[in-house]
PDB file of C-alpha atoms in Angstrom:
ATOM      1  CA  UNK H   1      43.929 158.844 -50.404  1.00  0.00           C
ATOM      2  CA  UNK H   2      42.910 157.025 -47.215  1.00  0.00           C
ATOM      3  CA  UNK H   3      42.926 153.218 -47.180  1.00  0.00           C
ATOM      4  CA  UNK H   4      40.362 151.174 -45.272  1.00  0.00           C
ATOM      5  CA  UNK H   5      39.311 147.539 -44.993  1.00  0.00           C
ATOM      6  CA  UNK H   6      35.753 146.214 -45.094  1.00  0.00           C
ATOM      7  CA  UNK H   7      35.011 142.640 -43.965  1.00  0.00           C
ATOM      8  CA  UNK H   8      32.400 140.979 -46.176  1.00  0.00           C
ATOM      9  CA  UNK H   9      31.074 137.421 -46.664  1.00  0.00           C
ATOM     10  CA  UNK H  10      33.277 135.460 -49.054  1.00  0.00           C
ATOM     11  CA  UNK H  11      30.161 134.582 -51.062  1.00  0.00           C
ATOM     12  CA  UNK H  12      29.889 138.252 -52.077  1.00  0.00           C
ATOM     13  CA  UNK H  13      33.496 138.617 -53.241  1.00  0.00           C
ATOM     14  CA  UNK H  14      32.709 138.287 -56.957  1.00  0.00           C
ATOM     15  CA  UNK H  15      29.853 140.788 -56.757  1.00  0.00           C
ATOM     16  CA  UNK H  16      32.029 143.280 -54.878  1.00  0.00           C
ATOM     17  CA  UNK H  17      34.764 143.017 -57.516  1.00  0.00           C
ATOM     18  CA  UNK H  18      32.140 143.581 -60.188  1.00  0.00           C
ATOM     19  CA  UNK H  19      30.052 146.414 -58.734  1.00  0.00           C
ATOM     20  CA  UNK H  20      31.479 147.605 -55.402  1.00  0.00           C
ATOM     21  CA  UNK H  21      29.950 147.464 -51.905  1.00  0.00           C
ATOM     22  CA  UNK H  22      26.270 148.237 -51.418  1.00  0.00           C
ATOM     23  CA  UNK H  23      25.123 150.696 -48.798  1.00  0.00           C
ATOM     24  CA  UNK H  24      22.972 148.671 -46.437  1.00  0.00           C
ATOM     25  CA  UNK H  25      20.599 149.874 -43.746  1.00  0.00           C
ATOM     26  CA  UNK H  26      22.344 149.436 -40.404  1.00  0.00           C
ATOM     27  CA  UNK H  27      19.477 150.357 -38.121  1.00  0.00           C
ATOM     28  CA  UNK H  28      19.569 152.089 -34.760  1.00  0.00           C
ATOM     29  CA  UNK H  29      21.563 150.495 -32.001  1.00  0.00           C
ATOM     30  CA  UNK H  30      23.762 148.516 -34.398  1.00  0.00           C
ATOM     31  CA  UNK H  31      26.819 150.748 -34.295  1.00  0.00           C
ATOM     32  CA  UNK H  32      27.768 154.210 -35.585  1.00  0.00           C
ATOM     33  CA  UNK H  33      25.424 154.155 -38.555  1.00  0.00           C
ATOM     34  CA  UNK H  34      21.806 155.222 -38.219  1.00  0.00           C
ATOM     35  CA  UNK H  35      21.072 155.124 -41.953  1.00  0.00           C
ATOM     36  CA  UNK H  36      22.563 153.443 -45.023  1.00  0.00           C
ATOM     37  CA  UNK H  37      26.262 153.002 -45.525  1.00  0.00           C
ATOM     38  CA  UNK H  38      29.304 150.766 -45.145  1.00  0.00           C
ATOM     39  CA  UNK H  39      31.383 149.949 -42.065  1.00  0.00           C
ATOM     40  CA  UNK H  40      35.149 150.276 -42.535  1.00  0.00           C
ATOM     41  CA  UNK H  41      38.350 150.239 -40.514  1.00  0.00           C
ATOM     42  CA  UNK H  42      41.671 151.930 -41.348  1.00  0.00           C
ATOM     43  CA  UNK H  43      44.491 149.710 -42.603  1.00  0.00           C
ATOM     44  CA  UNK H  44      47.123 149.881 -39.820  1.00  0.00           C
ATOM     45  CA  UNK H  45      50.605 148.359 -39.510  1.00  0.00           C
ATOM     46  CA  UNK H  46      49.148 145.834 -37.037  1.00  0.00           C
ATOM     47  CA  UNK H  47      47.345 142.955 -38.784  1.00  0.00           C
ATOM     48  CA  UNK H  48      45.482 142.074 -35.576  1.00  0.00           C
ATOM     49  CA  UNK H  49      44.122 145.607 -35.100  1.00  0.00           C
ATOM     50  CA  UNK H  50      43.199 146.038 -38.758  1.00  0.00           C
ATOM     51  CA  UNK H  51      41.200 142.786 -38.798  1.00  0.00           C
ATOM     52  CA  UNK H  52      39.976 142.894 -35.185  1.00  0.00           C
ATOM     53  CA  UNK H  53      36.289 142.502 -36.181  1.00  0.00           C
ATOM     54  CA  UNK H  54      36.817 139.106 -37.861  1.00  0.00           C
ATOM     55  CA  UNK H  55      35.855 136.790 -35.006  1.00  0.00           C
ATOM     56  CA  UNK H  56      32.908 138.881 -33.859  1.00  0.00           C
ATOM     57  CA  UNK H  57      31.445 139.125 -37.375  1.00  0.00           C
ATOM     58  CA  UNK H  58      32.030 135.391 -37.910  1.00  0.00           C
ATOM     59  CA  UNK H  59      29.636 134.649 -35.037  1.00  0.00           C
ATOM     60  CA  UNK H  60      26.697 136.178 -36.895  1.00  0.00           C
ATOM     61  CA  UNK H  61      24.277 134.280 -39.047  1.00  0.00           C
ATOM     62  CA  UNK H  62      24.741 134.155 -42.798  1.00  0.00           C
ATOM     63  CA  UNK H  63      27.280 132.737 -45.242  1.00  0.00           C
ATOM     64  CA  UNK H  64      30.400 131.388 -43.592  1.00  0.00           C
ATOM     65  CA  UNK H  65      33.841 132.806 -44.256  1.00  0.00           C
ATOM     66  CA  UNK H  66      34.898 136.444 -44.638  1.00  0.00           C
ATOM     67  CA  UNK H  67      37.161 138.313 -47.025  1.00  0.00           C
ATOM     68  CA  UNK H  68      38.944 141.642 -46.607  1.00  0.00           C
ATOM     69  CA  UNK H  69      38.006 144.317 -49.126  1.00  0.00           C
ATOM     70  CA  UNK H  70      40.554 147.132 -49.361  1.00  0.00           C
ATOM     71  CA  UNK H  71      38.950 150.489 -50.144  1.00  0.00           C
ATOM     72  CA  UNK H  72      40.605 153.814 -50.983  1.00  0.00           C
ATOM     73  CA  UNK H  73      38.668 157.010 -50.341  1.00  0.00           C
ATOM     74  CA  UNK H  74      39.496 160.678 -50.966  1.00  0.00           C
ATOM     75  CA  UNK H  75      41.103 162.307 -47.916  1.00  0.00           C
ATOM     76  CA  UNK H  76      38.226 164.747 -47.624  1.00  0.00           C
ATOM     77  CA  UNK H  77      35.438 162.125 -47.744  1.00  0.00           C
ATOM     78  CA  UNK H  78      33.012 162.738 -44.808  1.00  0.00           C
ATOM     79  CA  UNK H  79      32.726 159.768 -42.415  1.00  0.00           C
ATOM     80  CA  UNK H  80      31.936 159.138 -38.758  1.00  0.00           C
ATOM     81  CA  UNK H  81      34.378 157.421 -36.420  1.00  0.00           C
ATOM     82  CA  UNK H  82      34.154 156.118 -32.885  1.00  0.00           C
ATOM     83  CA  UNK H  83      33.732 153.093 -30.667  1.00  0.00           C
ATOM     84  CA  UNK H  84      30.824 150.803 -31.545  1.00  0.00           C
ATOM     85  CA  UNK H  85      28.920 151.705 -28.375  1.00  0.00           C
ATOM     86  CA  UNK H  86      29.122 155.490 -28.794  1.00  0.00           C
ATOM     87  CA  UNK H  87      25.838 157.355 -29.138  1.00  0.00           C
ATOM     88  CA  UNK H  88      27.371 160.424 -30.793  1.00  0.00           C
ATOM     89  CA  UNK H  89      30.329 159.433 -32.999  1.00  0.00           C
ATOM     90  CA  UNK H  90      32.758 162.032 -34.291  1.00  0.00           C
ATOM     91  CA  UNK H  91      32.181 163.439 -37.756  1.00  0.00           C
ATOM     92  CA  UNK H  92      35.499 163.541 -39.588  1.00  0.00           C
ATOM     93  CA  UNK H  93      37.118 163.358 -42.983  1.00  0.00           C
ATOM     94  CA  UNK H  94      38.564 160.017 -44.063  1.00  0.00           C
ATOM     95  CA  UNK H  95      42.146 161.216 -43.517  1.00  0.00           C
ATOM     96  CA  UNK H  96      41.342 162.533 -40.027  1.00  0.00           C
ATOM     97  CA  UNK H  97      39.649 159.234 -39.125  1.00  0.00           C
ATOM     98  CA  UNK H  98      42.777 157.293 -40.109  1.00  0.00           C
ATOM     99  CA  UNK H  99      44.987 159.600 -38.030  1.00  0.00           C
ATOM    100  CA  UNK H 100      42.628 159.389 -35.055  1.00  0.00           C
ATOM    101  CA  UNK H 101      42.468 155.597 -35.022  1.00  0.00           C
ATOM    102  CA  UNK H 102      46.184 155.181 -35.686  1.00  0.00           C
ATOM    103  CA  UNK H 103      46.988 157.432 -32.724  1.00  0.00           C
ATOM    104  CA  UNK H 104      44.985 155.235 -30.341  1.00  0.00           C
ATOM    105  CA  UNK H 105      47.326 152.252 -30.627  1.00  0.00           C
ATOM    106  CA  UNK H 106      45.930 149.217 -28.809  1.00  0.00           C
ATOM    107  CA  UNK H 107      43.044 151.343 -27.525  1.00  0.00           C
ATOM    108  CA  UNK H 108      41.576 151.223 -31.049  1.00  0.00           C
ATOM    109  CA  UNK H 109      39.910 147.903 -30.193  1.00  0.00           C
ATOM    110  CA  UNK H 110      36.188 148.252 -30.819  1.00  0.00           C
ATOM    111  CA  UNK H 111      36.519 151.323 -33.031  1.00  0.00           C
ATOM    112  CA  UNK H 112      34.949 151.558 -36.469  1.00  0.00           C
ATOM    113  CA  UNK H 113      34.412 154.027 -39.295  1.00  0.00           C
ATOM    114  CA  UNK H 114      31.062 154.500 -41.028  1.00  0.00           C
ATOM    115  CA  UNK H 115      30.819 155.714 -44.614  1.00  0.00           C
ATOM    116  CA  UNK H 116      27.252 156.977 -45.257  1.00  0.00           C
ATOM    117  CA  UNK H 117      27.119 155.809 -48.868  1.00  0.00           C
ATOM    118  CA  UNK H 118      27.983 152.863 -51.098  1.00  0.00           C
ATOM    119  CA  UNK H 119      31.545 152.092 -52.215  1.00  0.00           C
ATOM    120  CA  UNK H 120      32.009 152.362 -55.956  1.00  0.00           C
ATOM    121  CA  UNK H 121      33.762 149.681 -57.979  1.00  0.00           C
ATOM    122  CA  UNK H 122      36.628 152.067 -58.769  1.00  0.00           C
ATOM    123  CA  UNK H 123      37.272 152.552 -55.039  1.00  0.00           C
ATOM    124  CA  UNK H 124      37.771 148.811 -54.383  1.00  0.00           C
ATOM    125  CA  UNK H 125      41.501 148.117 -54.636  1.00  0.00           C
ATOM    126  CA  UNK H 126      41.755 144.508 -53.511  1.00  0.00           C
ATOM    127  CA  UNK H 127      39.669 141.587 -52.271  1.00  0.00           C
ATOM    128  CA  UNK H 128      41.730 138.988 -50.431  1.00  0.00           C
ATOM    129  CA  UNK H 129      41.399 136.066 -48.044  1.00  0.00           C
ATOM    130  CA  UNK H 130      42.102 136.591 -44.335  1.00  0.00           C
ATOM    131  CA  UNK H 131      42.816 134.366 -41.369  1.00  0.00           C
ATOM    132  CA  UNK H 132      39.485 133.707 -39.671  1.00  0.00           C
ATOM    133  CA  UNK H 133      40.907 133.462 -36.128  1.00  0.00           C
ATOM    134  CA  UNK H 134      41.966 137.095 -35.655  1.00  0.00           C
ATOM    135  CA  UNK H 135      40.159 139.511 -33.370  1.00  0.00           C
ATOM    136  CA  UNK H 136      37.922 139.450 -30.322  1.00  0.00           C
ATOM    137  CA  UNK H 137      34.482 137.999 -29.569  1.00  0.00           C
ATOM    138  CA  UNK H 138      31.541 139.563 -27.749  1.00  0.00           C
ATOM    139  CA  UNK H 139      33.494 142.742 -26.856  1.00  0.00           C
ATOM    140  CA  UNK H 140      37.157 143.846 -26.606  1.00  0.00           C
ATOM    141  CA  UNK H 141      38.750 142.402 -23.480  1.00  0.00           C
ATOM    142  CA  UNK H 142      36.100 139.696 -23.089  1.00  0.00           C
ATOM    143  CA  UNK H 143      38.726 136.961 -22.635  1.00  0.00           C
ATOM    144  CA  UNK H 144      38.789 135.956 -18.974  1.00  0.00           C
ATOM    145  CA  UNK H 145      35.464 137.653 -18.187  1.00  0.00           C
ATOM    146  CA  UNK H 146      32.548 135.503 -17.043  1.00  0.00           C
ATOM    147  CA  UNK H 147      30.363 135.089 -20.144  1.00  0.00           C
ATOM    148  CA  UNK H 148      26.851 136.441 -20.287  1.00  0.00           C
ATOM    149  CA  UNK H 149      24.237 133.839 -21.178  1.00  0.00           C
ATOM    150  CA  UNK H 150      22.450 136.427 -23.370  1.00  0.00           C
ATOM    151  CA  UNK H 151      25.459 136.509 -25.717  1.00  0.00           C
ATOM    152  CA  UNK H 152      25.728 132.726 -26.174  1.00  0.00           C
ATOM    153  CA  UNK H 153      23.753 131.350 -29.103  1.00  0.00           C
ATOM    154  CA  UNK H 154      22.060 127.939 -28.827  1.00  0.00           C
ATOM    155  CA  UNK H 155      24.210 125.269 -30.460  1.00  0.00           C
ATOM    156  CA  UNK H 156      27.503 127.046 -29.839  1.00  0.00           C
ATOM    157  CA  UNK H 157      30.331 125.065 -28.258  1.00  0.00           C
ATOM    158  CA  UNK H 158      29.743 124.813 -24.499  1.00  0.00           C
ATOM    159  CA  UNK H 159      26.428 126.686 -24.590  1.00  0.00           C
ATOM    160  CA  UNK H 160      24.404 123.957 -22.842  1.00  0.00           C
ATOM    161  CA  UNK H 161      26.936 123.577 -20.045  1.00  0.00           C
ATOM    162  CA  UNK H 162      27.055 127.348 -19.573  1.00  0.00           C
ATOM    163  CA  UNK H 163      23.262 127.613 -19.379  1.00  0.00           C
ATOM    164  CA  UNK H 164      23.147 124.824 -16.803  1.00  0.00           C
ATOM    165  CA  UNK H 165      25.825 126.511 -14.718  1.00  0.00           C
ATOM    166  CA  UNK H 166      24.482 130.071 -15.079  1.00  0.00           C
ATOM    167  CA  UNK H 167      20.723 129.943 -15.792  1.00  0.00           C
ATOM    168  CA  UNK H 168      19.259 133.116 -17.243  1.00  0.00           C
ATOM    169  CA  UNK H 169      16.263 134.768 -15.508  1.00  0.00           C
ATOM    170  CA  UNK H 170      14.211 134.511 -18.708  1.00  0.00           C
ATOM    171  CA  UNK H 171      14.749 130.747 -18.940  1.00  0.00           C
ATOM    172  CA  UNK H 172      12.157 130.105 -16.246  1.00  0.00           C
ATOM    173  CA  UNK H 173       8.368 130.531 -16.474  1.00  0.00           C
ATOM    174  CA  UNK H 174       7.254 134.106 -17.180  1.00  0.00           C
ATOM    175  CA  UNK H 175       5.107 136.029 -14.672  1.00  0.00           C
ATOM    176  CA  UNK H 176       1.410 135.302 -14.979  1.00  0.00           C
ATOM    177  CA  UNK H 177      -0.734 137.859 -16.779  1.00  0.00           C
ATOM    178  CA  UNK H 178      -2.547 139.013 -13.569  1.00  0.00           C
ATOM    179  CA  UNK H 179       0.860 139.660 -12.002  1.00  0.00           C
ATOM    180  CA  UNK H 180       1.969 141.698 -14.996  1.00  0.00           C
ATOM    181  CA  UNK H 181      -1.270 143.694 -14.967  1.00  0.00           C
ATOM    182  CA  UNK H 182      -0.820 144.537 -11.291  1.00  0.00           C
ATOM    183  CA  UNK H 183       2.746 145.674 -12.018  1.00  0.00           C
ATOM    184  CA  UNK H 184       1.471 147.899 -14.814  1.00  0.00           C
ATOM    185  CA  UNK H 185      -1.170 149.461 -12.577  1.00  0.00           C
ATOM    186  CA  UNK H 186       1.376 150.113  -9.846  1.00  0.00           C
ATOM    187  CA  UNK H 187       3.876 151.554 -12.340  1.00  0.00           C
ATOM    188  CA  UNK H 188       1.216 153.918 -13.712  1.00  0.00           C
ATOM    189  CA  UNK H 189       0.430 155.181 -10.208  1.00  0.00           C
ATOM    190  CA  UNK H 190       4.092 155.712  -9.280  1.00  0.00           C
ATOM    191  CA  UNK H 191       5.170 156.917 -12.736  1.00  0.00           C
ATOM    192  CA  UNK H 192       7.805 154.179 -12.980  1.00  0.00           C
ATOM    193  CA  UNK H 193       8.316 153.890 -16.738  1.00  0.00           C
ATOM    194  CA  UNK H 194      11.130 151.327 -16.273  1.00  0.00           C
ATOM    195  CA  UNK H 195       8.797 148.884 -14.493  1.00  0.00           C
ATOM    196  CA  UNK H 196       6.123 149.583 -17.081  1.00  0.00           C
ATOM    197  CA  UNK H 197       8.534 148.781 -19.889  1.00  0.00           C
ATOM    198  CA  UNK H 198       9.648 145.562 -18.172  1.00  0.00           C
ATOM    199  CA  UNK H 199       6.044 144.345 -17.923  1.00  0.00           C
ATOM    200  CA  UNK H 200       5.428 145.136 -21.597  1.00  0.00           C
ATOM    201  CA  UNK H 201       8.616 143.309 -22.491  1.00  0.00           C
ATOM    202  CA  UNK H 202       7.260 140.140 -20.894  1.00  0.00           C
ATOM    203  CA  UNK H 203       4.053 140.549 -22.877  1.00  0.00           C
ATOM    204  CA  UNK H 204       6.113 140.781 -26.051  1.00  0.00           C
ATOM    205  CA  UNK H 205       8.156 137.684 -25.170  1.00  0.00           C
ATOM    206  CA  UNK H 206       5.818 135.158 -23.605  1.00  0.00           C
ATOM    207  CA  UNK H 207       2.377 136.423 -22.630  1.00  0.00           C
ATOM    208  CA  UNK H 208      -0.842 137.761 -24.074  1.00  0.00           C
ATOM    209  CA  UNK H 209      -3.006 140.056 -22.054  1.00  0.00           C
ATOM    210  CA  UNK H 210      -6.441 141.627 -22.140  1.00  0.00           C
ATOM    211  CA  UNK H 211      -6.315 144.239 -24.879  1.00  0.00           C
ATOM    212  CA  UNK H 212      -8.787 146.495 -23.095  1.00  0.00           C
ATOM    213  CA  UNK H 213      -6.443 146.779 -20.078  1.00  0.00           C
ATOM    214  CA  UNK H 214      -3.423 147.673 -22.209  1.00  0.00           C
ATOM    215  CA  UNK H 215      -5.126 149.962 -24.744  1.00  0.00           C
ATOM    216  CA  UNK H 216      -4.930 153.095 -22.502  1.00  0.00           C
ATOM    217  CA  UNK H 217      -1.128 152.888 -22.695  1.00  0.00           C
ATOM    218  CA  UNK H 218      -1.381 154.059 -26.318  1.00  0.00           C
ATOM    219  CA  UNK H 219      -1.886 157.536 -24.843  1.00  0.00           C
ATOM    220  CA  UNK H 220       1.005 157.327 -22.354  1.00  0.00           C
ATOM    221  CA  UNK H 221       3.135 160.464 -22.125  1.00  0.00           C
ATOM    222  CA  UNK H 222       6.413 158.567 -22.699  1.00  0.00           C
ATOM    223  CA  UNK H 223       6.945 157.667 -26.393  1.00  0.00           C
ATOM    224  CA  UNK H 224       9.206 154.806 -25.279  1.00  0.00           C
ATOM    225  CA  UNK H 225       6.261 153.150 -23.568  1.00  0.00           C
ATOM    226  CA  UNK H 226       4.133 153.596 -26.671  1.00  0.00           C
ATOM    227  CA  UNK H 227       6.830 151.939 -28.787  1.00  0.00           C
ATOM    228  CA  UNK H 228       7.045 149.005 -26.370  1.00  0.00           C
ATOM    229  CA  UNK H 229       3.269 148.652 -26.495  1.00  0.00           C
ATOM    230  CA  UNK H 230       3.397 148.367 -30.296  1.00  0.00           C
ATOM    231  CA  UNK H 231       6.006 145.625 -30.046  1.00  0.00           C
ATOM    232  CA  UNK H 232       4.032 143.817 -27.344  1.00  0.00           C
ATOM    233  CA  UNK H 233       0.756 143.496 -29.270  1.00  0.00           C
ATOM    234  CA  UNK H 234       2.200 143.212 -32.796  1.00  0.00           C
ATOM    235  CA  UNK H 235       2.145 139.394 -32.867  1.00  0.00           C
ATOM    236  CA  UNK H 236      -1.142 138.924 -31.014  1.00  0.00           C
ATOM    237  CA  UNK H 237      -4.125 137.535 -32.857  1.00  0.00           C
ATOM    238  CA  UNK H 238      -6.345 138.835 -30.029  1.00  0.00           C
ATOM    239  CA  UNK H 239      -9.266 140.975 -31.273  1.00  0.00           C
ATOM    240  CA  UNK H 240      -8.498 144.628 -30.672  1.00  0.00           C
ATOM    241  CA  UNK H 241      -4.730 144.418 -31.215  1.00  0.00           C
ATOM    242  CA  UNK H 242      -5.090 145.991 -34.667  1.00  0.00           C
ATOM    243  CA  UNK H 243      -7.010 148.855 -33.074  1.00  0.00           C
ATOM    244  CA  UNK H 244      -4.094 149.649 -30.761  1.00  0.00           C
ATOM    245  CA  UNK H 245      -1.693 149.608 -33.687  1.00  0.00           C
ATOM    246  CA  UNK H 246      -4.028 151.846 -35.689  1.00  0.00           C
ATOM    247  CA  UNK H 247      -4.032 154.409 -32.892  1.00  0.00           C
ATOM    248  CA  UNK H 248      -0.243 154.255 -32.566  1.00  0.00           C
ATOM    249  CA  UNK H 249       0.122 154.643 -36.341  1.00  0.00           C
ATOM    250  CA  UNK H 250      -1.224 158.172 -35.903  1.00  0.00           C
ATOM    251  CA  UNK H 251       1.197 159.029 -33.095  1.00  0.00           C
ATOM    252  CA  UNK H 252       2.775 162.521 -33.317  1.00  0.00           C
ATOM    253  CA  UNK H 253       6.280 161.100 -32.682  1.00  0.00           C
ATOM    254  CA  UNK H 254       7.904 159.691 -35.866  1.00  0.00           C
ATOM    255  CA  UNK H 255       9.816 157.084 -33.860  1.00  0.00           C
ATOM    256  CA  UNK H 256       6.571 155.528 -32.637  1.00  0.00           C
ATOM    257  CA  UNK H 257       5.121 155.419 -36.146  1.00  0.00           C
ATOM    258  CA  UNK H 258       8.357 153.871 -37.390  1.00  0.00           C
ATOM    259  CA  UNK H 259       8.114 151.135 -34.750  1.00  0.00           C
ATOM    260  CA  UNK H 260       4.535 150.431 -35.797  1.00  0.00           C
ATOM    261  CA  UNK H 261       5.614 150.133 -39.445  1.00  0.00           C
ATOM    262  CA  UNK H 262       8.365 147.689 -38.466  1.00  0.00           C
ATOM    263  CA  UNK H 263       5.903 145.637 -36.381  1.00  0.00           C
ATOM    264  CA  UNK H 264       3.384 145.465 -39.220  1.00  0.00           C
ATOM    265  CA  UNK H 265       5.915 143.937 -41.612  1.00  0.00           C
ATOM    266  CA  UNK H 266       5.121 140.363 -40.534  1.00  0.00           C
ATOM    267  CA  UNK H 267       1.547 140.812 -39.296  1.00  0.00           C
ATOM    268  CA  UNK H 268      -0.717 138.887 -41.699  1.00  0.00           C
ATOM    269  CA  UNK H 269      -4.049 140.558 -40.931  1.00  0.00           C
ATOM    270  CA  UNK H 270      -5.904 142.647 -43.569  1.00  0.00           C
ATOM    271  CA  UNK H 271      -5.978 145.564 -41.104  1.00  0.00           C
ATOM    272  CA  UNK H 272      -2.184 145.493 -40.955  1.00  0.00           C
ATOM    273  CA  UNK H 273      -2.033 145.723 -44.742  1.00  0.00           C
ATOM    274  CA  UNK H 274      -4.314 148.761 -44.692  1.00  0.00           C
ATOM    275  CA  UNK H 275      -2.145 150.411 -42.046  1.00  0.00           C
ATOM    276  CA  UNK H 276       0.989 149.799 -44.103  1.00  0.00           C
ATOM    277  CA  UNK H 277      -0.681 151.430 -47.087  1.00  0.00           C
ATOM    278  CA  UNK H 278      -1.565 154.462 -44.961  1.00  0.00           C
ATOM    279  CA  UNK H 279       1.950 154.720 -43.514  1.00  0.00           C
ATOM    280  CA  UNK H 280       3.425 154.595 -47.030  1.00  0.00           C
ATOM    281  CA  UNK H 281       2.319 158.246 -47.292  1.00  0.00           C
ATOM    282  CA  UNK H 282       3.795 159.247 -43.919  1.00  0.00           C
ATOM    283  CA  UNK H 283       5.681 162.577 -43.974  1.00  0.00           C
ATOM    284  CA  UNK H 284       8.699 161.039 -42.219  1.00  0.00           C
ATOM    285  CA  UNK H 285      11.090 159.233 -44.635  1.00  0.00           C
ATOM    286  CA  UNK H 286      12.184 156.825 -41.905  1.00  0.00           C
ATOM    287  CA  UNK H 287       8.610 155.580 -41.558  1.00  0.00           C
ATOM    288  CA  UNK H 288       8.240 155.156 -45.325  1.00  0.00           C
ATOM    289  CA  UNK H 289      11.520 153.220 -45.437  1.00  0.00           C
ATOM    290  CA  UNK H 290      10.256 150.873 -42.696  1.00  0.00           C
ATOM    291  CA  UNK H 291       7.058 150.333 -44.688  1.00  0.00           C
ATOM    292  CA  UNK H 292       9.002 149.056 -47.705  1.00  0.00           C
ATOM    293  CA  UNK H 293      10.093 145.830 -45.975  1.00  0.00           C
ATOM    294  CA  UNK H 294       6.529 145.012 -44.969  1.00  0.00           C
ATOM    295  CA  UNK H 295       5.227 145.589 -48.485  1.00  0.00           C
ATOM    296  CA  UNK H 296       7.950 143.453 -50.041  1.00  0.00           C
ATOM    297  CA  UNK H 297       7.347 140.685 -47.501  1.00  0.00           C
ATOM    298  CA  UNK H 298       3.652 140.555 -48.383  1.00  0.00           C
ATOM    299  CA  UNK H 299       4.420 140.307 -52.091  1.00  0.00           C
ATOM    300  CA  UNK H 300       0.787 140.565 -53.219  1.00  0.00           C
ATOM    301  CA  UNK H 301      -0.498 142.327 -56.301  1.00  0.00           C
ATOM    302  CA  UNK H 302      -2.118 145.003 -54.140  1.00  0.00           C
ATOM    303  CA  UNK H 303       1.224 146.307 -52.855  1.00  0.00           C
ATOM    304  CA  UNK H 304       2.892 146.727 -56.242  1.00  0.00           C
ATOM    305  CA  UNK H 305       1.415 150.206 -56.944  1.00  0.00           C
ATOM    306  CA  UNK H 306       2.608 151.309 -53.498  1.00  0.00           C
ATOM    307  CA  UNK H 307       6.108 149.982 -54.130  1.00  0.00           C
ATOM    308  CA  UNK H 308       6.145 151.674 -57.516  1.00  0.00           C
ATOM    309  CA  UNK H 309       5.238 154.961 -55.855  1.00  0.00           C
ATOM    310  CA  UNK H 310       7.891 154.522 -53.153  1.00  0.00           C
ATOM    311  CA  UNK H 311      10.470 153.736 -55.843  1.00  0.00           C
ATOM    312  CA  UNK H 312       9.948 157.356 -56.983  1.00  0.00           C
ATOM    313  CA  UNK H 313      10.049 158.751 -53.446  1.00  0.00           C
ATOM    314  CA  UNK H 314      11.859 162.101 -53.044  1.00  0.00           C
ATOM    315  CA  UNK H 315      14.026 160.589 -50.285  1.00  0.00           C
ATOM    316  CA  UNK H 316      17.055 158.668 -51.562  1.00  0.00           C
ATOM    317  CA  UNK H 317      17.010 156.233 -48.628  1.00  0.00           C
ATOM    318  CA  UNK H 318      13.465 155.118 -49.433  1.00  0.00           C
ATOM    319  CA  UNK H 319      14.297 154.644 -53.115  1.00  0.00           C
ATOM    320  CA  UNK H 320      17.398 152.592 -52.238  1.00  0.00           C
ATOM    321  CA  UNK H 321      15.359 150.422 -49.845  1.00  0.00           C
ATOM    322  CA  UNK H 322      12.857 149.619 -52.599  1.00  0.00           C
ATOM    323  CA  UNK H 323      15.615 148.812 -55.078  1.00  0.00           C
ATOM    324  CA  UNK H 324      17.584 146.638 -52.667  1.00  0.00           C
ATOM    325  CA  UNK H 325      14.686 144.691 -51.141  1.00  0.00           C
ATOM    326  CA  UNK H 326      12.855 144.056 -54.408  1.00  0.00           C
ATOM    327  CA  UNK H 327      16.078 142.816 -55.992  1.00  0.00           C
ATOM    328  CA  UNK H 328      16.780 140.458 -53.082  1.00  0.00           C
TER     329      UNK H 328
END
């Protein structure tokens, strides 16, 4: 049996002792997991290495205080292991993951193990308090490195002084809409998708633009641009924004449709509700899972039949999303 530790909010300790650890959706770009599961780390002789994620996890929003949950898994349990920034983590058994991390020594900083399922109550061996000052912040080896203003949250100790000393480029006024439109036109001529994405990012953050000038980007050859366009117009109340999202909801790339579903979750317009209902029947399970959050957030009587249908979805991830979000 392989032994791991999972760091969880202290407020959940009683629930974990009673029913185990839920498999939560981690999302893309948030570590090794691209679906639902639980992050773990092997229990090593070094206390500091075993609990290295304490300080970084303590920085995140939510209940204060963490506990260490000791978990024992069968040696042959399939997991993925690697550094948090790796795009393609190694698929291993639980025993192999422990041996791999243990063999790294101090180089195991930043490593993690992802279990693509929930942890049963019988697999939880111990829930105990831990010292909250162990581990690293921001990234391993960050001590002594000039801090990045992006990583400092407002209200943190020394954040105002740091922002005054090292102002961030986004702290100033954003480019005017005519400037952004000229950049988009130039990027389309030169085929510079990076410049195109940067202009759309400013529209998402601070600006609103003429919908008619941006609508042609819904047919751009790069799906990344189409995803950025969905994020840019998702919070606009400008007439025509729903039309762009409707066109992107029929995109042939599932990732674009998934982005649209995520953007519609907090869009209050009736057209957005109709699009969510249409995407609830999407052939891609990732899109249907993204739709669940939007339906639950709306909480109207009209969405209950859709949620009931998704609760019987053939994909286990969609069914778990309905169960988890409706319970919460």
